[in-house]
Coordinates of C-alpha atoms in Angstrom, one line a residue:
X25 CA 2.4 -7.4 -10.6
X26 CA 5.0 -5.5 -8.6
X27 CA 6.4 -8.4 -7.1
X28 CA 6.4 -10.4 -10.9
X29 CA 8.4 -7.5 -12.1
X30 CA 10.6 -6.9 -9.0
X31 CA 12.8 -10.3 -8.7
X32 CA 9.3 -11.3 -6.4
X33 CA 10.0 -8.6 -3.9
X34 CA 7.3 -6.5 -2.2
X35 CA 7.1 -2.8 -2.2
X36 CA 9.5 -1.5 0.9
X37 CA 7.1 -0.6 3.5
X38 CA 9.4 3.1 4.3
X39 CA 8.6 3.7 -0.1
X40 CA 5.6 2.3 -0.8
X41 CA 3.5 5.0 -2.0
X42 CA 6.3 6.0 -4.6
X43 CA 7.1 2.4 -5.7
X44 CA 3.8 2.1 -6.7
X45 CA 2.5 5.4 -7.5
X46 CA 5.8 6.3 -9.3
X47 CA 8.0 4.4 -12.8
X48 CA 10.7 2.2 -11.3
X49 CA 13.5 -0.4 -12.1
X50 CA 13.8 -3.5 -11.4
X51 CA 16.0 -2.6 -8.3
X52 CA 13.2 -0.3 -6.9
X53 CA 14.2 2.9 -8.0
X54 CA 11.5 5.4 -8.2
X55 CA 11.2 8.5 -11.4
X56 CA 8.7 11.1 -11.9
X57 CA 9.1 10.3 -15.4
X58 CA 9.6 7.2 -17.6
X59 CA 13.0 6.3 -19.1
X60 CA 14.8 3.2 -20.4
X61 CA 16.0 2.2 -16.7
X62 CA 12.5 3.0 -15.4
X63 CA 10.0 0.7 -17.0
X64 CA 7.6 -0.5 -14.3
X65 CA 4.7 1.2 -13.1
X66 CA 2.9 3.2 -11.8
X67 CA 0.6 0.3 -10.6
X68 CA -2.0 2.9 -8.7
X69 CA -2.9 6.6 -9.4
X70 CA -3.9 7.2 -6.1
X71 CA -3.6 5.3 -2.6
X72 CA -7.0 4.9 -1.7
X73 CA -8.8 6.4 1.4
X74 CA -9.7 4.4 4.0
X75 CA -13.6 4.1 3.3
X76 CA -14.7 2.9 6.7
X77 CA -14.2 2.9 10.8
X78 CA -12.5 5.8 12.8
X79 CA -9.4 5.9 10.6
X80 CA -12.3 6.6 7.7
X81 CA -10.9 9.0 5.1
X82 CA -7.5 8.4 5.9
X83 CA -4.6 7.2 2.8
X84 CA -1.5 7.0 4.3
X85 CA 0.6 3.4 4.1
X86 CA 2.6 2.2 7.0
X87 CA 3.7 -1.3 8.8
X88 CA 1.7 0.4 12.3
X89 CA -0.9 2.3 13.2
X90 CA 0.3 6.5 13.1
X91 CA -1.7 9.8 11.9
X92 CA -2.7 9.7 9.1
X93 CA -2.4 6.4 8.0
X94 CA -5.7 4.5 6.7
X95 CA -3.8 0.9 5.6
X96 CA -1.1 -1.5 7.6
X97 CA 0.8 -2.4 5.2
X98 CA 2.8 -6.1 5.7
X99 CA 6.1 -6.0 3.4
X100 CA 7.2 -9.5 3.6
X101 CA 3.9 -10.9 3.0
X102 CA 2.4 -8.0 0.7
X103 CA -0.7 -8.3 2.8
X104 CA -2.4 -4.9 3.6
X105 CA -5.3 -4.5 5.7
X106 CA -7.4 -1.8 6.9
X107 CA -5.9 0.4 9.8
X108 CA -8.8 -0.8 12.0
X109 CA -9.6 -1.7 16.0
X110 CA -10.6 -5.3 16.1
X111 CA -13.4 -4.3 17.3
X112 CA -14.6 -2.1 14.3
X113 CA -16.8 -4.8 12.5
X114 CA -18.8 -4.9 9.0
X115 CA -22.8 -5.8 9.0
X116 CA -22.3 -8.7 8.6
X117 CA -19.5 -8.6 12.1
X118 CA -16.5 -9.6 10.5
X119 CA -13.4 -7.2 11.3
X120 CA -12.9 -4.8 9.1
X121 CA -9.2 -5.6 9.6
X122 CA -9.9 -9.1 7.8
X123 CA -10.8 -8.4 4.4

């Protein structure tokens, strides 16, 4: 929906969190609040913690691996993935890093 709203850009990977958590404008402005110029968003309440390997419990958004952060976060493609070893796998032993 961002991208739809956005001229089909992705979030920036540096703003994320506020471009989607926050109102913006078709530029990718962020506001606290919502006004004529900011008319998009928020598209999530909360970033999500990481529900599962050693970066469990973690929220944070970034393009690599750093504290904190539970998702990689791909701006050119939109793509995020879990913040996980390849070698952290599911039951079922797909990468957690693949879904």
């Amino acid at each position: 929906l961002y991208a739809a709203e956005h001229g089909g850009t992705f979030p920036s990977a540096a703003n994320f969190e506020d471009e989607l958590l926050l109102y913006s404008n078709a530029s990718g402005g962020t506001s606290a609040t919502k006004t004529g110029a900011f008319i998009y968003g928020p598209y999530l309440r909360a970033v999500p913690a990481l529900p599962v390997g050693t970066k469990q419990g973690n929220s944070g958004v970034a393009a690599a691996d750093g504290a904190g952060v539970g998702w990689i976060y791909d701006e050119d493609t939109g793509a995020i993935t879990a913040n996980c070893a390849d070698s952290e796998l599911s039951g079922s032993g797909r990468q957690w890093n693949e879904y």
